[in-house]
């Protein structure tokens, strides 16, 4: 078995030298201004050992990776009742697509496309004021990563709010079908803030660890979710975590994972490791281009694809 730290250093060297880095998201200035040369990777293994390389301590906008954590919270709130309001099938459409919603009566295909994530956030908001729900999401991430320094980037949250016309449309559309319990702007206020959480690869790998360890945080011994639920969240990540690039990601990388337009990817190797990678340039479907390549190299080197060596 190769030495994990050596593998990470080799991957980081190769990714630093890569010329085709994809395109940094440019829908808000805070993301457009991120240096495409950045690359970081962090892996925490089941025994709690942390391995980092490159810019693993630098924070970036986690964006849609937050959807994994709100999904975990929403399932904790209402359990399988969630699946009456959101499906769990790959969408085969862009993450912010609106057409499918009309054909499917306002029930989003899965919790990771924007429409589905907005429904999930609507569940997390139940019984709270928006600022309390935002606080609960942040608190959950700080608890999982055992790190109280995790914050929301206020400038990103403001820009998301100012430019989120497509998300406003999705939320209003679902409200018209009765699939949103709160006023759209209240649910969206929470959604825009969860997307604006800033974390490093190290923090993100720690936050995702419970999904690799059957739902229990081995550091604290605390059970976050049941093994059954961890397994199912992983299944949705594998099939839907990269939008209409999910099949390709499973083919090349072969692990449950969730991407964000900030260029981060959180990957789970069940029973073995939690991985976070960050490279800001995106491919044509909005997933980190070098992040996926780095994960492919890592899972191949370590024999970590869930489909075999
Ligand atoms: O809602 C949006 O469109 C963005 N704040 C986040 C989308 C995102 O990360 C999609 N992922 N690749």
mmCIF file of C-alpha atoms and ligand atoms in Angstrom:
data_model
loop_
_atom_site.group_PDB
_atom_site.id
_atom_site.type_symbol
_atom_site.label_atom_id
_atom_site.label_comp_id
_atom_site.label_asym_id
_atom_site.label_seq_id
_atom_site.Cartn_x
_atom_site.Cartn_y
_atom_site.Cartn_z
ATOM 1 C CA UNK A 1 0.000 0.000 0.000
ATOM 2 C CA UNK A 2 1.519 3.388 -0.976
ATOM 3 C CA UNK A 3 2.124 5.963 1.755
ATOM 4 C CA UNK A 4 -0.837 8.335 1.805
ATOM 5 C CA UNK A 5 1.184 11.488 2.514
ATOM 6 C CA UNK A 6 3.486 10.740 -0.448
ATOM 7 C CA UNK A 7 0.482 10.201 -2.710
ATOM 8 C CA UNK A 8 -1.013 13.552 -1.645
ATOM 9 C CA UNK A 9 2.277 15.392 -2.255
ATOM 10 C CA UNK A 10 2.624 13.823 -5.717
ATOM 11 C CA UNK A 11 -0.949 14.720 -6.633
ATOM 12 C CA UNK A 12 -0.480 18.279 -5.382
ATOM 13 C CA UNK A 13 2.707 18.679 -7.464
ATOM 14 C CA UNK A 14 0.941 17.406 -10.581
ATOM 15 C CA UNK A 15 -2.122 19.612 -10.005
ATOM 16 C CA UNK A 16 0.052 22.682 -9.387
ATOM 17 C CA UNK A 17 1.640 22.121 -12.803
ATOM 18 C CA UNK A 18 -1.599 21.406 -14.698
ATOM 19 C CA UNK A 19 -2.324 23.921 -17.437
ATOM 20 C CA UNK A 20 -5.990 23.307 -18.143
ATOM 21 C CA UNK A 21 -7.513 24.291 -14.796
ATOM 22 C CA UNK A 22 -11.134 24.910 -15.864
ATOM 23 C CA UNK A 23 -12.964 28.207 -15.301
ATOM 24 C CA UNK A 24 -13.469 29.876 -11.945
ATOM 25 C CA UNK A 25 -17.165 30.646 -11.215
ATOM 26 C CA UNK A 26 -17.861 34.249 -12.123
ATOM 27 C CA UNK A 27 -21.495 34.852 -11.138
ATOM 28 C CA UNK A 28 -20.385 36.848 -8.087
ATOM 29 C CA UNK A 29 -17.197 38.929 -7.730
ATOM 30 C CA UNK A 30 -16.086 37.160 -4.529
ATOM 31 C CA UNK A 31 -15.755 33.867 -6.424
ATOM 32 C CA UNK A 32 -14.515 35.404 -9.692
ATOM 33 C CA UNK A 33 -11.548 36.884 -7.824
ATOM 34 C CA UNK A 34 -10.224 33.575 -6.440
ATOM 35 C CA UNK A 35 -6.770 32.573 -7.745
ATOM 36 C CA UNK A 36 -7.184 29.539 -10.067
ATOM 37 C CA UNK A 37 -3.676 28.344 -9.136
ATOM 38 C CA UNK A 38 -4.794 27.375 -5.636
ATOM 39 C CA UNK A 39 -4.897 23.669 -4.829
ATOM 40 C CA UNK A 40 -5.436 21.944 -1.512
ATOM 41 C CA UNK A 41 -6.257 18.432 -0.334
ATOM 42 C CA UNK A 42 -6.924 16.886 3.081
ATOM 43 C CA UNK A 43 -7.690 13.307 4.065
ATOM 44 C CA UNK A 44 -8.769 12.100 7.478
ATOM 45 C CA UNK A 45 -8.702 8.349 7.872
ATOM 46 C CA UNK A 46 -10.997 6.264 10.073
ATOM 47 C CA UNK A 47 -8.429 6.184 12.889
ATOM 48 C CA UNK A 48 -8.455 10.012 12.984
ATOM 49 C CA UNK A 49 -5.083 10.569 11.280
ATOM 50 C CA UNK A 50 -5.052 13.776 9.218
ATOM 51 C CA UNK A 51 -2.983 14.165 6.049
ATOM 52 C CA UNK A 52 -2.835 17.476 4.180
ATOM 53 C CA UNK A 53 -1.028 18.887 1.162
ATOM 54 C CA UNK A 54 -0.996 22.169 -0.768
ATOM 55 C CA UNK A 55 -3.369 24.929 0.348
ATOM 56 C CA UNK A 56 -5.286 22.646 2.698
ATOM 57 C CA UNK A 57 -5.547 25.294 5.431
ATOM 58 C CA UNK A 58 -6.885 28.054 3.214
ATOM 59 C CA UNK A 59 -10.614 28.685 3.402
ATOM 60 C CA UNK A 60 -12.906 28.777 0.369
ATOM 61 C CA UNK A 61 -16.645 29.082 -0.220
ATOM 62 C CA UNK A 62 -18.160 25.618 0.348
ATOM 63 C CA UNK A 63 -21.290 26.500 -1.667
ATOM 64 C CA UNK A 64 -23.267 23.364 -2.578
ATOM 65 C CA UNK A 65 -21.188 21.110 -0.323
ATOM 66 C CA UNK A 66 -23.303 22.652 2.468
ATOM 67 C CA UNK A 67 -26.230 20.666 1.030
ATOM 68 C CA UNK A 68 -24.819 17.439 2.499
ATOM 69 C CA UNK A 69 -24.995 18.903 5.998
ATOM 70 C CA UNK A 70 -28.458 20.444 5.646
ATOM 71 C CA UNK A 71 -29.671 17.110 4.243
ATOM 72 C CA UNK A 72 -28.299 15.396 7.356
ATOM 73 C CA UNK A 73 -30.085 17.961 9.561
ATOM 74 C CA UNK A 74 -33.396 17.719 7.672
ATOM 75 C CA UNK A 75 -33.385 13.909 7.874
ATOM 76 C CA UNK A 76 -32.760 14.309 11.604
ATOM 77 C CA UNK A 77 -35.807 16.560 11.835
ATOM 78 C CA UNK A 78 -38.407 14.669 9.800
ATOM 79 C CA UNK A 79 -36.748 11.395 8.803
ATOM 80 C CA UNK A 80 -38.006 9.648 5.701
ATOM 81 C CA UNK A 81 -40.916 12.121 5.488
ATOM 82 C CA UNK A 82 -38.424 14.300 3.616
ATOM 83 C CA UNK A 83 -38.700 11.984 0.607
ATOM 84 C CA UNK A 84 -42.312 13.018 0.097
ATOM 85 C CA UNK A 85 -41.059 16.513 -0.774
ATOM 86 C CA UNK A 86 -37.865 15.709 -2.657
ATOM 87 C CA UNK A 87 -36.798 12.727 -4.759
ATOM 88 C CA UNK A 88 -33.528 10.823 -4.763
ATOM 89 C CA UNK A 89 -32.892 10.227 -8.438
ATOM 90 C CA UNK A 90 -30.117 11.783 -10.525
ATOM 91 C CA UNK A 91 -31.502 14.776 -12.375
ATOM 92 C CA UNK A 92 -29.529 14.585 -15.615
ATOM 93 C CA UNK A 93 -29.972 18.354 -15.683
ATOM 94 C CA UNK A 94 -27.985 21.405 -14.622
ATOM 95 C CA UNK A 95 -27.916 22.134 -10.881
ATOM 96 C CA UNK A 96 -30.161 25.165 -11.299
ATOM 97 C CA UNK A 97 -32.539 23.790 -13.925
ATOM 98 C CA UNK A 98 -36.185 24.801 -13.728
ATOM 99 C CA UNK A 99 -37.827 22.767 -16.547
ATOM 100 C CA UNK A 100 -37.940 19.446 -14.702
ATOM 101 C CA UNK A 101 -39.863 21.019 -11.809
ATOM 102 C CA UNK A 102 -42.897 21.752 -13.954
ATOM 103 C CA UNK A 103 -43.071 18.244 -15.345
ATOM 104 C CA UNK A 104 -42.691 16.754 -11.868
ATOM 105 C CA UNK A 105 -45.227 18.933 -10.017
ATOM 106 C CA UNK A 106 -42.785 20.964 -7.963
ATOM 107 C CA UNK A 107 -41.022 17.935 -6.427
ATOM 108 C CA UNK A 108 -37.297 18.338 -7.088
ATOM 109 C CA UNK A 109 -35.439 15.279 -8.338
ATOM 110 C CA UNK A 110 -32.922 15.149 -5.485
ATOM 111 C CA UNK A 111 -31.689 17.139 -2.461
ATOM 112 C CA UNK A 112 -28.505 18.337 -4.172
ATOM 113 C CA UNK A 113 -29.842 20.255 -7.161
ATOM 114 C CA UNK A 114 -30.698 23.789 -6.068
ATOM 115 C CA UNK A 115 -34.470 23.236 -5.976
ATOM 116 C CA UNK A 116 -34.073 20.150 -3.787
ATOM 117 C CA UNK A 117 -31.608 21.879 -1.494
ATOM 118 C CA UNK A 118 -34.039 24.784 -1.059
ATOM 119 C CA UNK A 119 -36.748 22.317 0.079
ATOM 120 C CA UNK A 120 -34.247 20.726 2.487
ATOM 121 C CA UNK A 121 -33.408 24.158 3.890
ATOM 122 C CA UNK A 122 -37.138 24.867 4.244
ATOM 123 C CA UNK A 123 -37.304 21.805 6.547
ATOM 124 C CA UNK A 124 -34.278 22.974 8.563
ATOM 125 C CA UNK A 125 -35.976 26.371 8.964
ATOM 126 C CA UNK A 126 -39.148 24.882 10.523
ATOM 127 C CA UNK A 127 -39.815 26.284 13.974
ATOM 128 C CA UNK A 128 -36.996 28.810 13.709
ATOM 129 C CA UNK A 129 -36.316 32.340 12.625
ATOM 130 C CA UNK A 130 -33.974 32.377 9.592
ATOM 131 C CA UNK A 131 -31.056 33.655 11.659
ATOM 132 C CA UNK A 132 -31.537 30.806 14.153
ATOM 133 C CA UNK A 133 -31.529 28.245 11.339
ATOM 134 C CA UNK A 134 -28.360 29.799 9.894
ATOM 135 C CA UNK A 135 -26.828 29.593 13.372
ATOM 136 C CA UNK A 136 -27.871 25.943 13.704
ATOM 137 C CA UNK A 137 -26.202 25.015 10.389
ATOM 138 C CA UNK A 138 -23.003 26.838 11.341
ATOM 139 C CA UNK A 139 -23.067 25.255 14.791
ATOM 140 C CA UNK A 140 -23.458 21.779 13.260
ATOM 141 C CA UNK A 141 -20.416 22.298 11.021
ATOM 142 C CA UNK A 142 -18.333 23.670 13.899
ATOM 143 C CA UNK A 143 -19.335 20.690 16.011
ATOM 144 C CA UNK A 144 -18.492 18.156 13.280
ATOM 145 C CA UNK A 145 -15.151 19.751 12.450
ATOM 146 C CA UNK A 146 -14.428 20.436 16.137
ATOM 147 C CA UNK A 147 -13.521 23.957 15.105
ATOM 148 C CA UNK A 148 -15.298 27.099 16.309
ATOM 149 C CA UNK A 149 -13.403 29.329 13.882
ATOM 150 C CA UNK A 150 -15.650 28.343 10.934
ATOM 151 C CA UNK A 151 -17.604 31.393 9.752
ATOM 152 C CA UNK A 152 -19.969 32.618 7.065
ATOM 153 C CA UNK A 153 -18.434 34.969 4.505
ATOM 154 C CA UNK A 154 -20.844 37.886 4.760
ATOM 155 C CA UNK A 155 -19.791 39.421 1.431
ATOM 156 C CA UNK A 156 -20.494 36.130 -0.373
ATOM 157 C CA UNK A 157 -23.886 35.817 1.362
ATOM 158 C CA UNK A 158 -24.793 39.370 0.315
ATOM 159 C CA UNK A 159 -23.768 38.778 -3.310
ATOM 160 C CA UNK A 160 -25.670 35.474 -3.439
ATOM 161 C CA UNK A 161 -28.760 37.309 -2.201
ATOM 162 C CA UNK A 162 -28.369 40.143 -4.698
ATOM 163 C CA UNK A 163 -27.854 37.909 -7.730
ATOM 164 C CA UNK A 164 -29.845 34.763 -6.883
ATOM 165 C CA UNK A 165 -32.655 35.402 -9.375
ATOM 166 C CA UNK A 166 -32.743 31.796 -10.559
ATOM 167 C CA UNK A 167 -33.011 30.512 -6.999
ATOM 168 C CA UNK A 168 -35.788 33.048 -6.319
ATOM 169 C CA UNK A 169 -37.611 31.658 -9.351
ATOM 170 C CA UNK A 170 -37.140 28.038 -8.201
ATOM 171 C CA UNK A 171 -38.365 28.829 -4.679
ATOM 172 C CA UNK A 172 -41.417 30.750 -5.874
ATOM 173 C CA UNK A 173 -42.243 28.034 -8.356
ATOM 174 C CA UNK A 174 -42.143 25.350 -5.669
ATOM 175 C CA UNK A 175 -44.200 27.571 -3.372
ATOM 176 C CA UNK A 176 -46.879 27.663 -6.082
ATOM 177 C CA UNK A 177 -46.996 23.839 -5.902
ATOM 178 C CA UNK A 178 -47.257 23.963 -2.105
ATOM 179 C CA UNK A 179 -43.773 22.453 -1.648
ATOM 180 C CA UNK A 180 -42.359 25.287 0.463
ATOM 181 C CA UNK A 181 -43.699 25.927 3.972
ATOM 182 C CA UNK A 182 -42.135 29.351 4.486
ATOM 183 C CA UNK A 183 -42.136 32.535 2.462
ATOM 184 C CA UNK A 184 -39.559 32.025 -0.321
ATOM 185 C CA UNK A 185 -37.349 34.903 0.827
ATOM 186 C CA UNK A 186 -37.076 33.446 4.337
ATOM 187 C CA UNK A 187 -35.989 30.005 3.114
ATOM 188 C CA UNK A 188 -33.665 31.575 0.546
ATOM 189 C CA UNK A 189 -32.111 33.800 3.197
ATOM 190 C CA UNK A 190 -30.957 30.648 4.977
ATOM 191 C CA UNK A 191 -29.936 28.918 1.733
ATOM 192 C CA UNK A 192 -27.769 31.830 0.586
ATOM 193 C CA UNK A 193 -25.993 31.910 3.942
ATOM 194 C CA UNK A 194 -25.300 28.159 4.041
ATOM 195 C CA UNK A 195 -23.705 28.451 0.575
ATOM 196 C CA UNK A 196 -21.494 31.282 1.883
ATOM 197 C CA UNK A 197 -19.874 29.243 4.674
ATOM 198 C CA UNK A 198 -16.087 29.360 4.304
ATOM 199 C CA UNK A 199 -14.027 26.298 5.221
ATOM 200 C CA UNK A 200 -10.617 24.825 4.530
ATOM 201 C CA UNK A 201 -9.994 21.325 3.171
ATOM 202 C CA UNK A 202 -8.855 20.264 6.627
ATOM 203 C CA UNK A 203 -12.081 21.497 8.249
ATOM 204 C CA UNK A 204 -14.256 19.985 5.539
ATOM 205 C CA UNK A 205 -12.590 16.569 5.689
ATOM 206 C CA UNK A 206 -13.207 16.534 9.455
ATOM 207 C CA UNK A 207 -16.824 17.641 9.009
ATOM 208 C CA UNK A 208 -17.493 14.792 6.560
ATOM 209 C CA UNK A 209 -15.808 12.139 8.669
ATOM 210 C CA UNK A 210 -19.018 10.804 10.241
ATOM 211 C CA UNK A 211 -20.149 9.637 6.794
ATOM 212 C CA UNK A 212 -17.030 7.472 6.460
ATOM 213 C CA UNK A 213 -17.335 5.959 9.930
ATOM 214 C CA UNK A 214 -20.895 4.654 9.996
ATOM 215 C CA UNK A 215 -22.339 7.848 11.451
ATOM 216 C CA UNK A 216 -20.205 8.021 14.579
ATOM 217 C CA UNK A 217 -17.482 10.585 15.135
ATOM 218 C CA UNK A 218 -14.587 8.384 16.274
ATOM 219 C CA UNK A 219 -12.815 11.374 17.847
ATOM 220 C CA UNK A 220 -15.558 12.198 20.328
ATOM 221 C CA UNK A 221 -17.423 8.887 20.192
ATOM 222 C CA UNK A 222 -20.569 10.900 19.450
ATOM 223 C CA UNK A 223 -23.151 9.323 17.148
ATOM 224 C CA UNK A 224 -24.133 11.918 14.524
ATOM 225 C CA UNK A 225 -26.477 9.660 12.534
ATOM 226 C CA UNK A 226 -27.253 5.928 12.445
ATOM 227 C CA UNK A 227 -25.096 3.675 10.225
ATOM 228 C CA UNK A 228 -28.184 3.196 8.048
ATOM 229 C CA UNK A 229 -28.584 6.934 7.527
ATOM 230 C CA UNK A 230 -24.889 7.475 6.813
ATOM 231 C CA UNK A 231 -25.105 4.741 4.182
ATOM 232 C CA UNK A 232 -28.102 6.386 2.552
ATOM 233 C CA UNK A 233 -26.631 9.885 2.515
ATOM 234 C CA UNK A 234 -23.567 8.361 0.849
ATOM 235 C CA UNK A 235 -25.818 6.702 -1.731
ATOM 236 C CA UNK A 236 -27.429 10.025 -2.642
ATOM 237 C CA UNK A 237 -23.993 11.660 -2.838
ATOM 238 C CA UNK A 238 -22.760 8.942 -5.191
ATOM 239 C CA UNK A 239 -25.737 9.158 -7.525
ATOM 240 C CA UNK A 240 -26.518 12.899 -7.381
ATOM 241 C CA UNK A 241 -23.546 14.736 -5.830
ATOM 242 C CA UNK A 242 -22.125 16.010 -9.113
ATOM 243 C CA UNK A 243 -25.378 16.925 -10.871
ATOM 244 C CA UNK A 244 -25.316 15.801 -14.496
ATOM 245 C CA UNK A 245 -21.648 14.955 -14.049
ATOM 246 C CA UNK A 246 -22.470 12.312 -11.409
ATOM 247 C CA UNK A 247 -22.164 9.334 -13.752
ATOM 248 C CA UNK A 248 -18.811 10.515 -15.005
ATOM 249 C CA UNK A 249 -17.542 11.119 -11.469
ATOM 250 C CA UNK A 250 -18.644 7.628 -10.379
ATOM 251 C CA UNK A 251 -16.966 6.158 -13.458
ATOM 252 C CA UNK A 252 -13.644 7.909 -12.896
ATOM 253 C CA UNK A 253 -13.472 8.330 -9.116
ATOM 254 C CA UNK A 254 -15.973 5.842 -7.711
ATOM 255 C CA UNK A 255 -16.838 7.303 -4.306
ATOM 256 C CA UNK A 256 -19.777 9.265 -2.825
ATOM 257 C CA UNK A 257 -18.921 12.954 -3.175
ATOM 258 C CA UNK A 258 -20.429 16.430 -3.308
ATOM 259 C CA UNK A 259 -19.108 19.377 -5.283
ATOM 260 C CA UNK A 260 -19.556 23.125 -4.924
ATOM 261 C CA UNK A 261 -19.028 25.998 -7.356
ATOM 262 C CA UNK A 262 -16.314 27.356 -5.050
ATOM 263 C CA UNK A 263 -14.209 24.478 -6.434
ATOM 264 C CA UNK A 264 -14.409 22.211 -3.395
ATOM 265 C CA UNK A 265 -15.341 18.527 -3.361
ATOM 266 C CA UNK A 266 -16.076 16.461 -0.261
ATOM 267 C CA UNK A 267 -15.581 12.731 -0.859
ATOM 268 C CA UNK A 268 -16.352 9.770 1.377
ATOM 269 C CA UNK A 269 -14.609 6.404 1.290
ATOM 270 C CA UNK A 270 -16.976 4.341 3.449
ATOM 271 C CA UNK A 271 -15.140 2.657 6.298
ATOM 272 C CA UNK A 272 -11.862 4.288 5.353
ATOM 273 C CA UNK A 273 -11.575 8.041 4.881
ATOM 274 C CA UNK A 274 -13.088 11.464 4.378
ATOM 275 C CA UNK A 275 -11.445 13.583 1.667
ATOM 276 C CA UNK A 276 -11.705 17.279 0.851
ATOM 277 C CA UNK A 277 -10.097 18.794 -2.208
ATOM 278 C CA UNK A 278 -10.130 22.341 -3.530
ATOM 279 C CA UNK A 279 -9.232 23.720 -6.943
ATOM 280 C CA UNK A 280 -11.321 26.744 -7.987
ATOM 281 C CA UNK A 281 -11.527 26.102 -11.757
ATOM 282 C CA UNK A 282 -14.716 24.325 -12.839
ATOM 283 C CA UNK A 283 -15.539 22.025 -15.744
ATOM 284 C CA UNK A 284 -18.469 22.497 -18.132
ATOM 285 C CA UNK A 285 -21.030 21.120 -15.649
ATOM 286 C CA UNK A 286 -19.841 23.288 -12.755
ATOM 287 C CA UNK A 287 -17.701 20.794 -10.816
ATOM 288 C CA UNK A 288 -14.053 21.323 -9.871
ATOM 289 C CA UNK A 289 -11.996 20.140 -12.818
ATOM 290 C CA UNK A 290 -8.699 19.386 -11.086
ATOM 291 C CA UNK A 291 -10.502 18.439 -7.881
ATOM 292 C CA UNK A 292 -12.108 15.512 -9.677
ATOM 293 C CA UNK A 293 -8.807 14.576 -11.331
ATOM 294 C CA UNK A 294 -7.025 14.671 -7.974
ATOM 295 C CA UNK A 295 -9.685 12.462 -6.403
ATOM 296 C CA UNK A 296 -9.401 10.038 -9.314
ATOM 297 C CA UNK A 297 -5.650 9.746 -8.792
ATOM 298 C CA UNK A 298 -6.072 9.350 -5.051
ATOM 299 C CA UNK A 299 -8.739 6.646 -5.178
ATOM 300 C CA UNK A 300 -6.774 4.784 -7.824
ATOM 301 C CA UNK A 301 -3.500 4.942 -5.876
ATOM 302 C CA UNK A 302 -5.143 3.842 -2.619
ATOM 303 C CA UNK A 303 -7.600 1.336 -4.136
ATOM 304 C CA UNK A 304 -10.453 3.362 -2.644
ATOM 305 C CA UNK A 305 -13.098 3.256 -5.374
ATOM 306 C CA UNK A 306 -16.174 1.560 -3.917
ATOM 307 C CA UNK A 307 -16.404 -0.399 -7.160
ATOM 308 C CA UNK A 308 -13.048 -2.143 -6.830
ATOM 309 C CA UNK A 309 -9.322 -1.512 -7.188
HETATM 310 O O1 LIG B 1 -27.270 28.493 -5.431
HETATM 311 C C1 LIG B 1 -26.334 28.607 -6.194
HETATM 312 O O2 LIG B 1 -26.476 28.627 -7.392
HETATM 313 C C2 LIG B 1 -24.932 28.696 -5.623
HETATM 314 N N1 LIG B 1 -24.926 29.469 -4.440
HETATM 315 C C3 LIG B 1 -24.387 27.344 -5.266
HETATM 316 C C4 LIG B 1 -24.453 26.385 -6.331
HETATM 317 C C5 LIG B 1 -23.422 25.335 -6.327
HETATM 318 O O3 LIG B 1 -22.459 25.281 -5.594
HETATM 319 C C6 LIG B 1 -23.633 24.401 -7.405
HETATM 320 N N2 LIG B 1 -22.572 23.504 -7.527
HETATM 321 N N3 LIG B 1 -21.759 23.139 -8.151
#
